[in-house]
Short mmCIF file of C-alpha atoms in Angstrom, two decimals:
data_model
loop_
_atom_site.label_atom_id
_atom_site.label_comp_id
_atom_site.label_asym_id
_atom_site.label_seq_id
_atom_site.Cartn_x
_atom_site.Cartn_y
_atom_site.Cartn_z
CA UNK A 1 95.77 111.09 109.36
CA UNK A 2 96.03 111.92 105.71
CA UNK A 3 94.70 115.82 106.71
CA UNK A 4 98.03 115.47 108.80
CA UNK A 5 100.08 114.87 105.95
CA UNK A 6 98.91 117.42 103.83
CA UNK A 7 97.84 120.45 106.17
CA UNK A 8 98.49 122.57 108.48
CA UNK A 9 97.14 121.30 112.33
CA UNK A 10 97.31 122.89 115.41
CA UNK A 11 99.05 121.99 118.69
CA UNK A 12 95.50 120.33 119.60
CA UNK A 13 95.44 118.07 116.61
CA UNK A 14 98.82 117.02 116.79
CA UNK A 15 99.01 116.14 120.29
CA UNK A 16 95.44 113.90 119.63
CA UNK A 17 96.75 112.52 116.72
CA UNK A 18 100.15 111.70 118.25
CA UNK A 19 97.67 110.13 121.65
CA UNK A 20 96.36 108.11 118.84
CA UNK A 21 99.19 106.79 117.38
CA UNK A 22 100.57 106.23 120.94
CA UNK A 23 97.32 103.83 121.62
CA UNK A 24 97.12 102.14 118.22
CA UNK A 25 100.67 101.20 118.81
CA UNK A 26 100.33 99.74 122.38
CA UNK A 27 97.43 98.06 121.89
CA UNK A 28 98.39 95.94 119.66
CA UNK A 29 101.92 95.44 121.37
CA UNK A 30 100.35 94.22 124.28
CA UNK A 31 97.74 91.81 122.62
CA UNK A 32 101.11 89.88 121.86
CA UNK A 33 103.22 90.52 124.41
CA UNK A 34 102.70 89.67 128.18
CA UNK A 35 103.15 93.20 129.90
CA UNK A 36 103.21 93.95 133.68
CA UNK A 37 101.13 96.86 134.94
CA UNK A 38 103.80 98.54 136.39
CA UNK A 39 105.44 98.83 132.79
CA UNK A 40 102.33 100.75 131.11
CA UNK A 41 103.39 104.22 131.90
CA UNK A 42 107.33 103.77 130.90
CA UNK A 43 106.11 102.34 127.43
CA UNK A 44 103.61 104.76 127.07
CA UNK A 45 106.16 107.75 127.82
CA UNK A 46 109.18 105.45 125.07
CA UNK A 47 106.55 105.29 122.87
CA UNK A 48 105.28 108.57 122.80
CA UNK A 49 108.92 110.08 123.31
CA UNK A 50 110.08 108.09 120.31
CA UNK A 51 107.14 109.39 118.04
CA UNK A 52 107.56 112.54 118.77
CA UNK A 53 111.45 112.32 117.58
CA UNK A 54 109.60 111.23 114.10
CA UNK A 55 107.70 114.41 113.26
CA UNK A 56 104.67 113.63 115.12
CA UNK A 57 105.07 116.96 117.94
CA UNK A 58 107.31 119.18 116.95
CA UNK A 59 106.93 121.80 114.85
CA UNK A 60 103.37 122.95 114.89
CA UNK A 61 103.28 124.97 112.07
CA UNK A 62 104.76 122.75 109.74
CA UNK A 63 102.95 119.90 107.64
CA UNK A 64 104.29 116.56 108.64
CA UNK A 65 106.34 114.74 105.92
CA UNK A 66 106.71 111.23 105.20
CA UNK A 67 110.22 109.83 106.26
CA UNK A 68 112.98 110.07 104.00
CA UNK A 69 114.52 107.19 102.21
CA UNK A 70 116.60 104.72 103.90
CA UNK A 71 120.69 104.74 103.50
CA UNK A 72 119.99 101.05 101.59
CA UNK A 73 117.14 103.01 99.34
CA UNK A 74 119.30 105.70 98.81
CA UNK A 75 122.50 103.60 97.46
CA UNK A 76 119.95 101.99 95.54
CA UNK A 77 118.54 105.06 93.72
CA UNK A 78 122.45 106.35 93.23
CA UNK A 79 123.23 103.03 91.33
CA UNK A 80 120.29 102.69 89.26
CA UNK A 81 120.65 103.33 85.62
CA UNK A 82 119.21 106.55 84.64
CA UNK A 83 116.05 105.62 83.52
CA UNK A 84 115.19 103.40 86.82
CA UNK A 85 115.53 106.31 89.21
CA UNK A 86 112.96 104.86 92.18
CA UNK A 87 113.13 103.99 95.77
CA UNK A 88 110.78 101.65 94.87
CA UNK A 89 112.92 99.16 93.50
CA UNK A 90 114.27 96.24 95.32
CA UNK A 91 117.81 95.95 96.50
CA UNK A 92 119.12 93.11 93.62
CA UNK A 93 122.88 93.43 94.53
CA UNK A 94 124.38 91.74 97.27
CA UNK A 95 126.91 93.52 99.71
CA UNK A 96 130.40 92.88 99.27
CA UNK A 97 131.66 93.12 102.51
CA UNK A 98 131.28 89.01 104.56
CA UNK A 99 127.74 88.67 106.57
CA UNK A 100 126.80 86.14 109.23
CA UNK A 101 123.28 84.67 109.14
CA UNK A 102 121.32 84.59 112.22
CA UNK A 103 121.25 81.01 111.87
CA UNK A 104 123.12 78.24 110.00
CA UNK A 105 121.84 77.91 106.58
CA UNK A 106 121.04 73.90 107.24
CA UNK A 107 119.38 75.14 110.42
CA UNK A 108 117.11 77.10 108.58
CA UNK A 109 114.12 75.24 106.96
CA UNK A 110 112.19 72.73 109.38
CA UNK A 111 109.06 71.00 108.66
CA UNK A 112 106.80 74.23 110.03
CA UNK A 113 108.81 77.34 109.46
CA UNK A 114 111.62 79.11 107.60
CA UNK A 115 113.96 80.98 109.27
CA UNK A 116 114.96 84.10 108.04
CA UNK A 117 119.12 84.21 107.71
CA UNK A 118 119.03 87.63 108.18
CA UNK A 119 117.25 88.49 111.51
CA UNK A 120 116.28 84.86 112.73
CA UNK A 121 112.27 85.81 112.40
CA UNK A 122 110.90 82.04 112.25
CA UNK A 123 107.34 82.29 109.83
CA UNK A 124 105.43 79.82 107.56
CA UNK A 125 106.91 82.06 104.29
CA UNK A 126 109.59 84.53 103.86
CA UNK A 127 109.00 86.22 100.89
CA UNK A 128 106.27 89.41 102.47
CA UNK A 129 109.37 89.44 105.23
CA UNK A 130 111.90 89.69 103.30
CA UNK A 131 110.52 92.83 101.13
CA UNK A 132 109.10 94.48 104.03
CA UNK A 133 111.68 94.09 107.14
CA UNK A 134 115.09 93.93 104.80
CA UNK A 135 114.06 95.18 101.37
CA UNK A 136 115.51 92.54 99.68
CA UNK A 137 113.25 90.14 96.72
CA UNK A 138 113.70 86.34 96.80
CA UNK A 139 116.63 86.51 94.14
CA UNK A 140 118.58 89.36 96.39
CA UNK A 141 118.39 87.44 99.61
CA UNK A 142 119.07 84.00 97.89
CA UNK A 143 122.07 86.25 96.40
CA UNK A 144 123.29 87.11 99.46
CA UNK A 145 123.37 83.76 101.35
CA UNK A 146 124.28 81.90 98.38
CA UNK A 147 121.68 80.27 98.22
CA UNK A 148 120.17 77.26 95.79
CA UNK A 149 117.34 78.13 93.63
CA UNK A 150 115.75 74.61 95.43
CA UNK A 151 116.25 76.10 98.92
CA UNK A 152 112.27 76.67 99.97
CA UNK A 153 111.54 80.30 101.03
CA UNK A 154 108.38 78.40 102.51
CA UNK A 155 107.76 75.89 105.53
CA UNK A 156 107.74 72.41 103.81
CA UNK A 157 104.09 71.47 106.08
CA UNK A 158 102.41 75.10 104.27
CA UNK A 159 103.99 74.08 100.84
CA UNK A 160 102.68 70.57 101.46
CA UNK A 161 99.10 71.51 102.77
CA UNK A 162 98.88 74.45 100.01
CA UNK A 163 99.65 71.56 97.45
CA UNK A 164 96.56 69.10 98.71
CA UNK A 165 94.03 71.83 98.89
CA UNK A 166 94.95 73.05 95.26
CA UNK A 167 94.27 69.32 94.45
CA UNK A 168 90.97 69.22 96.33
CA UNK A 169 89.68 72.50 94.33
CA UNK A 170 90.78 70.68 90.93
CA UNK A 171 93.54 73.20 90.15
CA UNK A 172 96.17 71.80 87.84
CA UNK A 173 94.04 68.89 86.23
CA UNK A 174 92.94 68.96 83.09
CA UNK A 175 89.56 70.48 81.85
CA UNK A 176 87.10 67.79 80.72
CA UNK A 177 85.72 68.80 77.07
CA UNK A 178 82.01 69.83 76.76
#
């Protein structure tokens, strides 16, 4: 894949590497989701049909690019002061305009998962989510909601069971001297 990047492939190579792509991706949608046979070939044409609108298959000739920055990455980049000029960078600033969560904040700790306010995505921790689905850091998306510095970002159970096995190792107690 990184020859892709970098080169230029022929028709051959692109359609095999796009097959590829097309496989990696439904494999490992279907280990997760229940799919009926019947439904193979249309995702298998979306799939492929929606790759190919990325770069993937179309101009032969042509080396294939990574994607261009997002809008959010983009605003980012225009406001950062001169010398912090990355996409890189976290969105820190909340929007102005009035957002609705995907759930009510009280809804949105129980005992075994966190649920994201911004798409609803229930998981044990939010903070790899939050970075990689929204681009926002912990103090953006507590920002945003207006939320508490004591509001968890993890499931109270994982905080709880992370807390007894750091006990059981010995982490936290004192050293005894030699």
């Amino acid at each position: 894949m990184e020859r892709l990047l970098t080169e230029h492939v022929t028709n051959t190579e692109l359609e095999l590497a796009l097959l590829d792509a097309v496989s990696e991706i439904l494999a490992a949608y279907v280990t997760t989701n229940q799919v009926d046979q019947a439904q193979l070939p249309g995702l298998v044409a979306a799939t492929r049909t929606a790759l190919s609108g990325h770069g993937l298959a179309q101009d032969t000739h042509a080396p294939i690019m990574p994607k261009s920055p997002t809008k959010r990455q983009q605003k980012a980049i225009a406001e950062a002061p001169a010398g912090e000029k990355s996409a890189e960078k976290p969105v820190t600033q909340p929007p102005k305009q009035a957002l609705e969560p995907a759930v009510p904040v009280s809804e949105s700790v129980e005992e075994d998962v966190v649920v994201c306010l911004e798409c609803g995505a229930r998981m044990k921790t939010l903070r790899r989510h939050l970075m990689s689905a929204h681009e926002l850091d912990e103090k953006a998306y507590r920002a945003r909601w207006s939320l508490s510095k004591e509001h968890p970002m993890t499931a109270p159970s994982y905080t709880k069971r992370r807390q007894e096995v750091a006990k059981q190792i010995g982490l936290g107690a004192k050293r005894k001297k030699a």
